[in-house]
Coordinates of C-alpha atoms in Angstrom, one line a residue:
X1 CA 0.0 0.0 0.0
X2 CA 1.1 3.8 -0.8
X3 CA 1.8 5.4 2.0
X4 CA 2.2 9.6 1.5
X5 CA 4.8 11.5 2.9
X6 CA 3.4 14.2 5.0
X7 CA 6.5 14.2 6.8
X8 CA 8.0 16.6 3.7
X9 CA 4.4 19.3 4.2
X10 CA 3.9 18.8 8.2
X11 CA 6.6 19.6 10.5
X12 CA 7.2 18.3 13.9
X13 CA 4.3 16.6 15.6
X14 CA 2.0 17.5 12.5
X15 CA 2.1 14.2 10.6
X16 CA 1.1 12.3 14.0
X17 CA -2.1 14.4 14.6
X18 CA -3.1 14.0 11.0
X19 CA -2.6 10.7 11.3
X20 CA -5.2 10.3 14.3
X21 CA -7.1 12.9 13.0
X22 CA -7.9 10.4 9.7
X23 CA -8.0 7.3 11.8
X24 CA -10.5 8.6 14.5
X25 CA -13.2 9.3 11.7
X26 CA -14.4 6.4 12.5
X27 CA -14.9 7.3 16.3
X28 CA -17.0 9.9 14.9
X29 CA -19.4 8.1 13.0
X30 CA -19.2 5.3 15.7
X31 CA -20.8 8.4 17.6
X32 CA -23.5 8.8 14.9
X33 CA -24.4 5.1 15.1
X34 CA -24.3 4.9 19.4
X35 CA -26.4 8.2 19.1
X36 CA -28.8 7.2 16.8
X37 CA -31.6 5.5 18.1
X38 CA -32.2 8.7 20.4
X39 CA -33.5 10.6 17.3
X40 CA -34.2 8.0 15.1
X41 CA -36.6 5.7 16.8
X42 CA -39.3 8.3 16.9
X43 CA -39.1 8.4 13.1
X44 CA -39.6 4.7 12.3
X45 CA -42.3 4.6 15.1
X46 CA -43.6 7.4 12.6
X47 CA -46.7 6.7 10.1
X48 CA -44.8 8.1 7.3
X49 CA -41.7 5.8 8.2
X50 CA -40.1 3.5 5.7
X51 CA -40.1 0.7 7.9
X52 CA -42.5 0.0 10.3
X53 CA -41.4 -0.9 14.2
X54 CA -43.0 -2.6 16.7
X55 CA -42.0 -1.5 20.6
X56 CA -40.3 -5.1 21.1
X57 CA -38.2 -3.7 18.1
X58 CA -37.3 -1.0 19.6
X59 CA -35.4 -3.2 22.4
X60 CA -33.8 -4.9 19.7
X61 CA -32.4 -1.4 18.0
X62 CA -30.7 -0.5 21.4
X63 CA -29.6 -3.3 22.7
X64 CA -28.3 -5.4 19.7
X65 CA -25.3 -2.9 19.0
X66 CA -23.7 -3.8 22.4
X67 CA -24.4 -8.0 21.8
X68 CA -22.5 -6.9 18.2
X69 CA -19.6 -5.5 20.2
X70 CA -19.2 -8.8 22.3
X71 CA -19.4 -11.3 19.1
X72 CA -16.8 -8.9 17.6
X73 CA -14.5 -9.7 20.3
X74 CA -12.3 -12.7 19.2
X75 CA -12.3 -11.3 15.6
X76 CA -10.7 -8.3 16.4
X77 CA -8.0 -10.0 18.4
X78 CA -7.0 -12.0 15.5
X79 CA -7.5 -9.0 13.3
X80 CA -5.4 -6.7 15.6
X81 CA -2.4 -9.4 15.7
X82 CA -3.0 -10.7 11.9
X83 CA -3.3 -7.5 10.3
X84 CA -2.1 -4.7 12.7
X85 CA -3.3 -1.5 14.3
X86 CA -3.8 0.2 10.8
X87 CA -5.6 -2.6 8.5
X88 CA -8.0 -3.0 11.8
X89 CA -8.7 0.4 12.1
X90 CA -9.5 0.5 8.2
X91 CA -11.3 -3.0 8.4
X92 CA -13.6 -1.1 11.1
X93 CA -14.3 1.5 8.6
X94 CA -15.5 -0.7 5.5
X95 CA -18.3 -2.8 8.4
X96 CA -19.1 1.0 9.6
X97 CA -19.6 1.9 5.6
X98 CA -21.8 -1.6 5.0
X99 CA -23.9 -0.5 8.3
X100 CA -24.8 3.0 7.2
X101 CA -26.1 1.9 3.3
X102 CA -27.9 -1.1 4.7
X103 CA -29.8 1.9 7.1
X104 CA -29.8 3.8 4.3
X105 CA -32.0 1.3 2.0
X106 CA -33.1 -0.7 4.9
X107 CA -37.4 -2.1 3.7
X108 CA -37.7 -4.0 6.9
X109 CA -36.4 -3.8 10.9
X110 CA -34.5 -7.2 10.4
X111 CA -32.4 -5.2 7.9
X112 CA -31.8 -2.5 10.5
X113 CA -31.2 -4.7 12.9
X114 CA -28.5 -6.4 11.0
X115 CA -26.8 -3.0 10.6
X116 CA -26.6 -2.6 13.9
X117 CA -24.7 -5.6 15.0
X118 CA -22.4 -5.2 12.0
X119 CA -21.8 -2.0 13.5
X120 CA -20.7 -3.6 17.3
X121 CA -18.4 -5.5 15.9
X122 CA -17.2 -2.6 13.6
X123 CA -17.0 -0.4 17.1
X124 CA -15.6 -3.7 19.3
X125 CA -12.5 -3.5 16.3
X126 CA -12.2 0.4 16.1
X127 CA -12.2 1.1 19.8
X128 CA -9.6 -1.6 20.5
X129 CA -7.1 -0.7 17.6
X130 CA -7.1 2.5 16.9
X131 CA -6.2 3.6 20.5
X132 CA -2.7 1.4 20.1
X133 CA -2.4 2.8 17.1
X134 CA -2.2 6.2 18.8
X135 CA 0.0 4.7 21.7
X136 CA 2.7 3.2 19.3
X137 CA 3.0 6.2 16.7
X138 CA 2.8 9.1 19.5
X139 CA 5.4 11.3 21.7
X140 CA 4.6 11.0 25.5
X141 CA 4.3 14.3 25.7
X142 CA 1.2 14.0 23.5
X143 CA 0.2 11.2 23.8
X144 CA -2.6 12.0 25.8
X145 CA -4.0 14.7 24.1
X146 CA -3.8 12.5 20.9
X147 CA -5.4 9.6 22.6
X148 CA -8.7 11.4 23.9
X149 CA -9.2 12.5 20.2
X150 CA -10.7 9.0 19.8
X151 CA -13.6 10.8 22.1
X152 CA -14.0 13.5 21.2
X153 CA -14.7 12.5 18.0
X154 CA -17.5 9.6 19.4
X155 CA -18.7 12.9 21.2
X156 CA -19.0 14.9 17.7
X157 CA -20.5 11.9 16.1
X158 CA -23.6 12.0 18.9
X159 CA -24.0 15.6 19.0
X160 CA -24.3 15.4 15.1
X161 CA -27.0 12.8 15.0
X162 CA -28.8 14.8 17.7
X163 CA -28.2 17.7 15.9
X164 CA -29.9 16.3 12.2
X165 CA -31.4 12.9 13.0
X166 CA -34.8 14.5 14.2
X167 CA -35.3 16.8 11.1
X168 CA -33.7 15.1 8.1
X169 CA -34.6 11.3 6.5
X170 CA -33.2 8.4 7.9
X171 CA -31.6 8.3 4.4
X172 CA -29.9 11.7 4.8
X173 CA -28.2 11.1 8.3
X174 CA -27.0 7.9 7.0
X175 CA -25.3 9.2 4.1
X176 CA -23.9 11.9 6.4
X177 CA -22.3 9.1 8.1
X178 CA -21.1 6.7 4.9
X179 CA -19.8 10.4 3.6
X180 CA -17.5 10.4 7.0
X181 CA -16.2 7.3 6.4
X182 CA -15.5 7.7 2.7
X183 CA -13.2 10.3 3.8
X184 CA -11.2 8.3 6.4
X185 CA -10.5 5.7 3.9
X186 CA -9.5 8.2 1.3
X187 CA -7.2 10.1 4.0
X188 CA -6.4 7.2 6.5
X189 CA -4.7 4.7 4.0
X190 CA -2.1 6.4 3.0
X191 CA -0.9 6.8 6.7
X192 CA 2.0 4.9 7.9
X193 CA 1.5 2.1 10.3
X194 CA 2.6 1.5 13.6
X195 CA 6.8 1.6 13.7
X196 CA 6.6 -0.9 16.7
X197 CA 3.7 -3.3 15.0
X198 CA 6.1 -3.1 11.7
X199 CA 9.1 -4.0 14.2
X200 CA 7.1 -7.1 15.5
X201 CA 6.3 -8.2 12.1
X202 CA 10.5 -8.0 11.3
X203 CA 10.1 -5.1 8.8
X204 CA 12.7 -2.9 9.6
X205 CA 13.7 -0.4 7.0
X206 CA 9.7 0.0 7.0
X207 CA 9.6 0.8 10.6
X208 CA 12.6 3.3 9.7
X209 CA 10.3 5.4 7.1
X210 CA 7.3 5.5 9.5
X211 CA 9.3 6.7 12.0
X212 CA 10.9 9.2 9.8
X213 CA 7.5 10.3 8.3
X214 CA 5.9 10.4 12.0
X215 CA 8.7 12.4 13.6
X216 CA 9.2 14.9 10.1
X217 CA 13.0 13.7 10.6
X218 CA 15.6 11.3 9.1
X219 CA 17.3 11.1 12.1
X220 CA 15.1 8.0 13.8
X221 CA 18.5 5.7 14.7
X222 CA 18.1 5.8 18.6
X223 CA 14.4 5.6 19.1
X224 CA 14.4 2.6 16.4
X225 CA 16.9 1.2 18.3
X226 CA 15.0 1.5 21.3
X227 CA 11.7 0.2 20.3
X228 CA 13.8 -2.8 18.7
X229 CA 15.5 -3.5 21.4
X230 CA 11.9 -3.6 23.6
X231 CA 10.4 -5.5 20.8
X232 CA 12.9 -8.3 21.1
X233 CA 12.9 -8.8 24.6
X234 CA 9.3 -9.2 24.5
X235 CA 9.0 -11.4 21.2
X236 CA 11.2 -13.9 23.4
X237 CA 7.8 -14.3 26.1
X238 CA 5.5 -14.5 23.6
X239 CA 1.5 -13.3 25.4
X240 CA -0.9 -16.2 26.2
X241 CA -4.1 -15.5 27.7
X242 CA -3.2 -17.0 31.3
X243 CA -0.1 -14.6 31.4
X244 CA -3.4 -11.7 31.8
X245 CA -3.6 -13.3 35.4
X246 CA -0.8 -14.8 36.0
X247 CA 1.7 -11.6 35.8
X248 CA 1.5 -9.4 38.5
X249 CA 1.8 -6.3 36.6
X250 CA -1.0 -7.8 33.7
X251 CA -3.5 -8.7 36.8
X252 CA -3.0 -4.9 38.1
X253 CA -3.3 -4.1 34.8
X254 CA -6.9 -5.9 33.4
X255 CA -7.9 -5.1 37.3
X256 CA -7.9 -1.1 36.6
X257 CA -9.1 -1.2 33.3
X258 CA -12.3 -3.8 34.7
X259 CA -12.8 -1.4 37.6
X260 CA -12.8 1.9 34.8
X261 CA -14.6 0.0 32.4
X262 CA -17.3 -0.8 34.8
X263 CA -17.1 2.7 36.5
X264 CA -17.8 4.8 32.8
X265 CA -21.3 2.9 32.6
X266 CA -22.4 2.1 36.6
X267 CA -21.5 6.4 36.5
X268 CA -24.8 6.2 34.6
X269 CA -23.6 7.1 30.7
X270 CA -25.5 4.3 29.1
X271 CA -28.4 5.4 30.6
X272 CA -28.2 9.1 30.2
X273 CA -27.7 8.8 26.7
X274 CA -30.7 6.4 26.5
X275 CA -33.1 7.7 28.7
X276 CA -32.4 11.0 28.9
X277 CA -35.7 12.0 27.2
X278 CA -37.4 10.2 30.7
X279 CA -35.2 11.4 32.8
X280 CA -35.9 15.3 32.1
X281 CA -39.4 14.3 31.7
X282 CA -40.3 16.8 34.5
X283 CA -38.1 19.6 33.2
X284 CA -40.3 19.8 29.7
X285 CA -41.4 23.0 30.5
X286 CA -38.1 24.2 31.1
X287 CA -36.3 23.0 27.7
X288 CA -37.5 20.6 24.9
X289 CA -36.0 16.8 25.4
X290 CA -34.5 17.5 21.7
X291 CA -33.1 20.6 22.9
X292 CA -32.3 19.2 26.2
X293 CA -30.2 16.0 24.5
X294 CA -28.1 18.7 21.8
X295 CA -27.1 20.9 25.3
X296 CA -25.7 17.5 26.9
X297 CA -24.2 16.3 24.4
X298 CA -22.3 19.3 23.4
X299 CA -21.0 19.9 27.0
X300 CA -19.8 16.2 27.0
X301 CA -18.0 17.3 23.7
X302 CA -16.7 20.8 25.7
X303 CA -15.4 19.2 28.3
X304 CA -13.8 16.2 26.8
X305 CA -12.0 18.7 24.6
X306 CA -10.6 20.9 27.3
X307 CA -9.6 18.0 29.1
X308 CA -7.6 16.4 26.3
X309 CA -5.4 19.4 26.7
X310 CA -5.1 18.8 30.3
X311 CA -4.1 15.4 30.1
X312 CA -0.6 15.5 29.5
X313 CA -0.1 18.9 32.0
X314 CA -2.2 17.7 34.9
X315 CA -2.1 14.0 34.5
X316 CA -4.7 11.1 34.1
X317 CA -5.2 10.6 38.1
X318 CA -6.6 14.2 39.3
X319 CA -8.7 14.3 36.3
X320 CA -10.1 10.7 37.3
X321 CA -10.1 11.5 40.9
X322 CA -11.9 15.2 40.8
X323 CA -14.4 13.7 38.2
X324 CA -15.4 10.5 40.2
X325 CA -16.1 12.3 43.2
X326 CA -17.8 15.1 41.3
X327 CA -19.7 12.8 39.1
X328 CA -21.1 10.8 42.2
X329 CA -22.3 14.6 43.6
X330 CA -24.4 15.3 40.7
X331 CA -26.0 11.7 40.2
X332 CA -26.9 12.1 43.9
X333 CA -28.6 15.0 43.6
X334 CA -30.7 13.7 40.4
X335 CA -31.2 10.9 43.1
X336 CA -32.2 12.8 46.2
X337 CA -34.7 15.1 43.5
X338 CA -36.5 11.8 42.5
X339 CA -36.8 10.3 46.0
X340 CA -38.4 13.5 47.1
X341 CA -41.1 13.4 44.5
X342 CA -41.9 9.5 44.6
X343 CA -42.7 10.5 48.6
X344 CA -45.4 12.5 47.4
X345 CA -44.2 16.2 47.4
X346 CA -44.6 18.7 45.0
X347 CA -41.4 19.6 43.2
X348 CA -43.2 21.8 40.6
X349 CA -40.8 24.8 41.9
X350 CA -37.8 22.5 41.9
X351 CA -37.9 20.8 38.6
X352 CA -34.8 22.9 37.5
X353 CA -32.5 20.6 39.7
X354 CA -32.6 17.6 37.2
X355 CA -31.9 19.7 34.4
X356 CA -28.8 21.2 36.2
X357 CA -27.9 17.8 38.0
X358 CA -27.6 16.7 34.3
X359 CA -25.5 19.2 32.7
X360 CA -23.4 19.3 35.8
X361 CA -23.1 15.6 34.9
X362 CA -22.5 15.7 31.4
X363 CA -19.3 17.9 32.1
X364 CA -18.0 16.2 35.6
X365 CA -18.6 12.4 33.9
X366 CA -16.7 13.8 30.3
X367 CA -13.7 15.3 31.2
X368 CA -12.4 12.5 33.5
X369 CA -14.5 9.3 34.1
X370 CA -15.8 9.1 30.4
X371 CA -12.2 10.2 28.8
X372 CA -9.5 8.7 30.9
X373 CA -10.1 4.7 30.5
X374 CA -9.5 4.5 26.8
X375 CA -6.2 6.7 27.0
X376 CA -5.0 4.2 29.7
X377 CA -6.2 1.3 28.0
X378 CA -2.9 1.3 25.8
X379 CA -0.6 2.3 28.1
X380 CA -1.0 -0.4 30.7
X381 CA -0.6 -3.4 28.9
X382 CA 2.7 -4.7 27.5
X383 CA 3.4 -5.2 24.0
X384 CA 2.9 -9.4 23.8
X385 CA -0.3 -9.2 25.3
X386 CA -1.3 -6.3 24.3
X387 CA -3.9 -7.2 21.8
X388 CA -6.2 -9.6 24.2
X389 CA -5.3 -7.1 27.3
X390 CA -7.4 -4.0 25.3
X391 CA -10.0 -6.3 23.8
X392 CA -10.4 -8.1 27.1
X393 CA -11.1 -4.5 28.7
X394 CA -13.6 -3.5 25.7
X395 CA -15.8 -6.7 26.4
X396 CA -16.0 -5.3 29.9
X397 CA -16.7 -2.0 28.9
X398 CA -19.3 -3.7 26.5
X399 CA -20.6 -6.1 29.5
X400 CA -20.8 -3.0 31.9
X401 CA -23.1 -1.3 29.8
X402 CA -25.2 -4.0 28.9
X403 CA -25.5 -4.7 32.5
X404 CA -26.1 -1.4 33.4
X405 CA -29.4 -0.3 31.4
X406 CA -30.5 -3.8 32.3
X407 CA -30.0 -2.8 36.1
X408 CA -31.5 0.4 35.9
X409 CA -35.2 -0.5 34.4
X410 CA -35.0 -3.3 36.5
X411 CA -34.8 -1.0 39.7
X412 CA -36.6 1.7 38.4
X413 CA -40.0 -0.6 37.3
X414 CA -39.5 -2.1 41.3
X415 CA -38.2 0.6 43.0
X416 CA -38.6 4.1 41.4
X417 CA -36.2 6.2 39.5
X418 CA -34.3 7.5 42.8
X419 CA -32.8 4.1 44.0
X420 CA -30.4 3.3 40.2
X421 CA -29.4 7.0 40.5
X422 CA -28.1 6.1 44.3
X423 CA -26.2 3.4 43.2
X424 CA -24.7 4.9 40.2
X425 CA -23.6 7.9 42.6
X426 CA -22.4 5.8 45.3
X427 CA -20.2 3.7 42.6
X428 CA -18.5 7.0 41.4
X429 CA -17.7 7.7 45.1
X430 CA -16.1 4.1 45.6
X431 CA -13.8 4.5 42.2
X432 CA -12.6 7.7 43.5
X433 CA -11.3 5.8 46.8
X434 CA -9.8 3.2 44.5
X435 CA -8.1 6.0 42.0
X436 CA -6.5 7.2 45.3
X437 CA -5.0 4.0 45.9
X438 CA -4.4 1.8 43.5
X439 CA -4.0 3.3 40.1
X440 CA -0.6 4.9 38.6
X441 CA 0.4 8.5 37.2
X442 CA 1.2 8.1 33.7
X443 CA 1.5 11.3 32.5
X444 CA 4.7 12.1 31.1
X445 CA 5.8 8.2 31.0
X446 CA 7.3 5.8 28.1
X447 CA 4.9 2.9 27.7
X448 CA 8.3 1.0 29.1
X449 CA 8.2 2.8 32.2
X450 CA 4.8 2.6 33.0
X451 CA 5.0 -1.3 32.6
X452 CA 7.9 -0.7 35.4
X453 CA 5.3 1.7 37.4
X454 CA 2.9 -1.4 37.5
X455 CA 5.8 -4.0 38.4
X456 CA 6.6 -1.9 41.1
X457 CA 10.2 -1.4 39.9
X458 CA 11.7 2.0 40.6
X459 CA 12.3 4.5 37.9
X460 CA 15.6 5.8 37.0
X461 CA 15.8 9.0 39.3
X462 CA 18.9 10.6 36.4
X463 CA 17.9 12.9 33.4
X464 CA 17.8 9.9 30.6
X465 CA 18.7 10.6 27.2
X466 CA 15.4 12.3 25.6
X467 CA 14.4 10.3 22.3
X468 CA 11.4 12.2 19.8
X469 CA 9.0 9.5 20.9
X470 CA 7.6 7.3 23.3
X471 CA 9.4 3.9 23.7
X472 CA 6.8 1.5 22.7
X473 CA 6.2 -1.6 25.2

């Protein structure tokens, strides 16, 4: 494949954040398709829809996208290992492309439905490779701020759906999103791909010209050498799925991406995103549910872009910290305002305080809890088990959300809305005490020396030798 010199138009870090710029694309439509039953279901539950829906359907429409996302699992680890970061990532695009013109032309729900589980496993792929991808070709000094790009492009991709799904044909939106696509595959494949994947895969002198065109410099030797030399030691242990468990630094590794995993969806997102037409049900007066769902979603986007240029000045852990406890304050408050009402009093002059509760939410939940996990998901695991470690922490992210909007009609059909609201906030509170304690500063770290972090090894205290990127795991 031809891959284009940017290297010789883009200096510095320029070629790298064009390079994640075209590979998150697909983050963005992922965002249309997550989004997209919000807006759309009200249009095929329309008389003048072009497929007809029954409510058991509409079940199906929501839920089928996450049961994609867990069959997808053990093809995008042999996809990730097979093919590499790059081919995944543009694999990922083509099943997001099939999704949006079977949607487009769908004549019955089954078709839909089909679309939508092609477009789980699409997300399952894209969510596990293209945030390695980032890892492996960035600096550490930005590799944070490149990493949360993969959100804040999801995060564009809902707001946009919100934005046009209610007021265009179902047609429209989805050519909106092939269009996206189209241009990630016409700007993505001619990127280079990962110098430490291309190192693994004995491809040297290729490795070499990524680097070069990554780093807009011929002068690559040392951090080649560098990545070759972590490459080898780990090619001689080659990653088996026990080895997750087995390895101490691997079991503290899966153990904080389970507990963030589970922590992005038992922090309510799921369930906002889903329900948040219900959940500001008593606020209509105040602001329009379609209005209501555009403001959310573009102060999730607000915050998660401020924060990715926090990341690499303040570091992952404060961000995680402040937002946990923060996020577990405003759920609470949504929580106490529903247990007032289901005991009978009138909250007419108070039904401003979900509204706000929300919003508060949408920024507190964004900017740490909702952005952090996938940046760390490719720093904490090593590079021969890298591939199962991040798709082993996407099924849990895909299981925790699953679980999640499961839990919280269950408990609010038997309990009212206020007790799933309690638990969410109470779980925010818990990570927060386990952020404190157990998880590591990576800011600023090689992916080397975070795998020493998690060992428990000490650092080198000197002033090392500076290299113009990170040293790859």
């Amino acid at each position: 494949m031809v891959v284009l010199d940017v290297s010789r138009v883009l200096p510095g870090n320029t070629p790298q954040i064009f390079a994640t710029v075209a590979g998150t694309l697909t983050a963005l439509s992922d965002g249309m398709h997550y989004g997209w039953s919000a807006p759309i279901i009200p249009l095929l539950q329309s008389p003048s829809s072009p497929v007809q829906i029954s409510e058991s359907d509409v079940v199906w429409i929501e839920n089928i996208y996450l049961l994609g996302g867990l069959i997808g699992i053990p093809l995008t680890i042999y996809i990730l290992d097979k093919f590499g970061r790059k081919n995944a990532m543009l694999i990922a695009a083509v099943e997001y492309l099939i999704a949006w013109l079977l949607i487009a032309f769908a004549s019955s729900v089954e078709v839909i439905f089909v679309a939508r589980l092609i477009t789980g496993i699409a997300s399952d792929n894209n969510f596990v490779a293209t945030p390695v991808y980032i890892a492996e070709i960035s600096h550490k000094k930005i590799r944070g701020r490149l990493g949360s790009l993969i959100y804040i492009m999801m995060l564009i991709g809902i707001l946009l759906i919100y934005s046009i799904g209610p007021f265009i044909s179902i047609a429209a939106s989805s050519a909106v999103g092939a269009g996206i696509i189209v241009v990630q595959l016409l700007t993505f494949s001619f990127m280079p791909d990962s110098p430490y994947y291309l190192l693994v895969k004995n491809k040297k002198e290729e490795a070499r010209r990524a680097l070069q065109i990554l780093r807009s410099s011929k002068d690559v030797d040392d951090e080649l050498d560098e990545i070759a030399k972590v490459v080898e030691v780990e090619n001689k242990v080659r990653g088996r799925p026990k080895e997750l468990f087995t390895v101490k630094s691997n079991r503290k590794a899966i153990t904080i991406m389970t507990v963030l995993c589970f922590a992005q969806h038992y922090s309510s997102i799921s369930v906002m995103l889903m329900n948040i037409h219900m959940i500001l049900e008593d606020a209509a007066a105040i602001i329009p549910a379609s209005t209501a769902a555009i403001v959310f979603a573009a102060l999730m986007l607000l915050a998660c872009t401020l924060s990715a240029f926090l990341i690499d000045k303040v570091g992952r852990k404060i961000l995680l910290l402040s937002s946990s406890f923060l996020t577990g304050l405003s759920l609470l408050v949504l929580a106490s305002y529903f247990a007032i009402k289901e005991n009978n009093i009138d909250v007419t002059d108070y039904n401003w305080v979900p509204v706000a509760a929300v919003m508060v939410y949408a920024v507190t939940f964004k900017y740490g809890l909702g952005l952090i996990p996938i940046v760390m998901t490719a720093e904490l695991f090593p590079t021969n088990i890298k591939a199962l470690g991040c798709t082993l922490s996407d099924a849990m992210y895909v299981t925790a959300g699953a679980s999640s909007v499961y839990l919280f009609h269950f408990l609010h059909r038997n309990f009212g809305m206020n007790v799933p609201f309690f638990l969410f906030g109470c779980s925010c509170l818990l990570v927060g005490v386990f952020v404190v304690f157990v998880i590591p500063e990576t800011k600023g770290k090689t992916l080397d020396e975070i795998q020493k972090l998690l060992k428990g090894e000490p650092l080198s205290t000197g002033k090392s030798k500076e290299i113009k990127t990170n040293t790859v795991p």
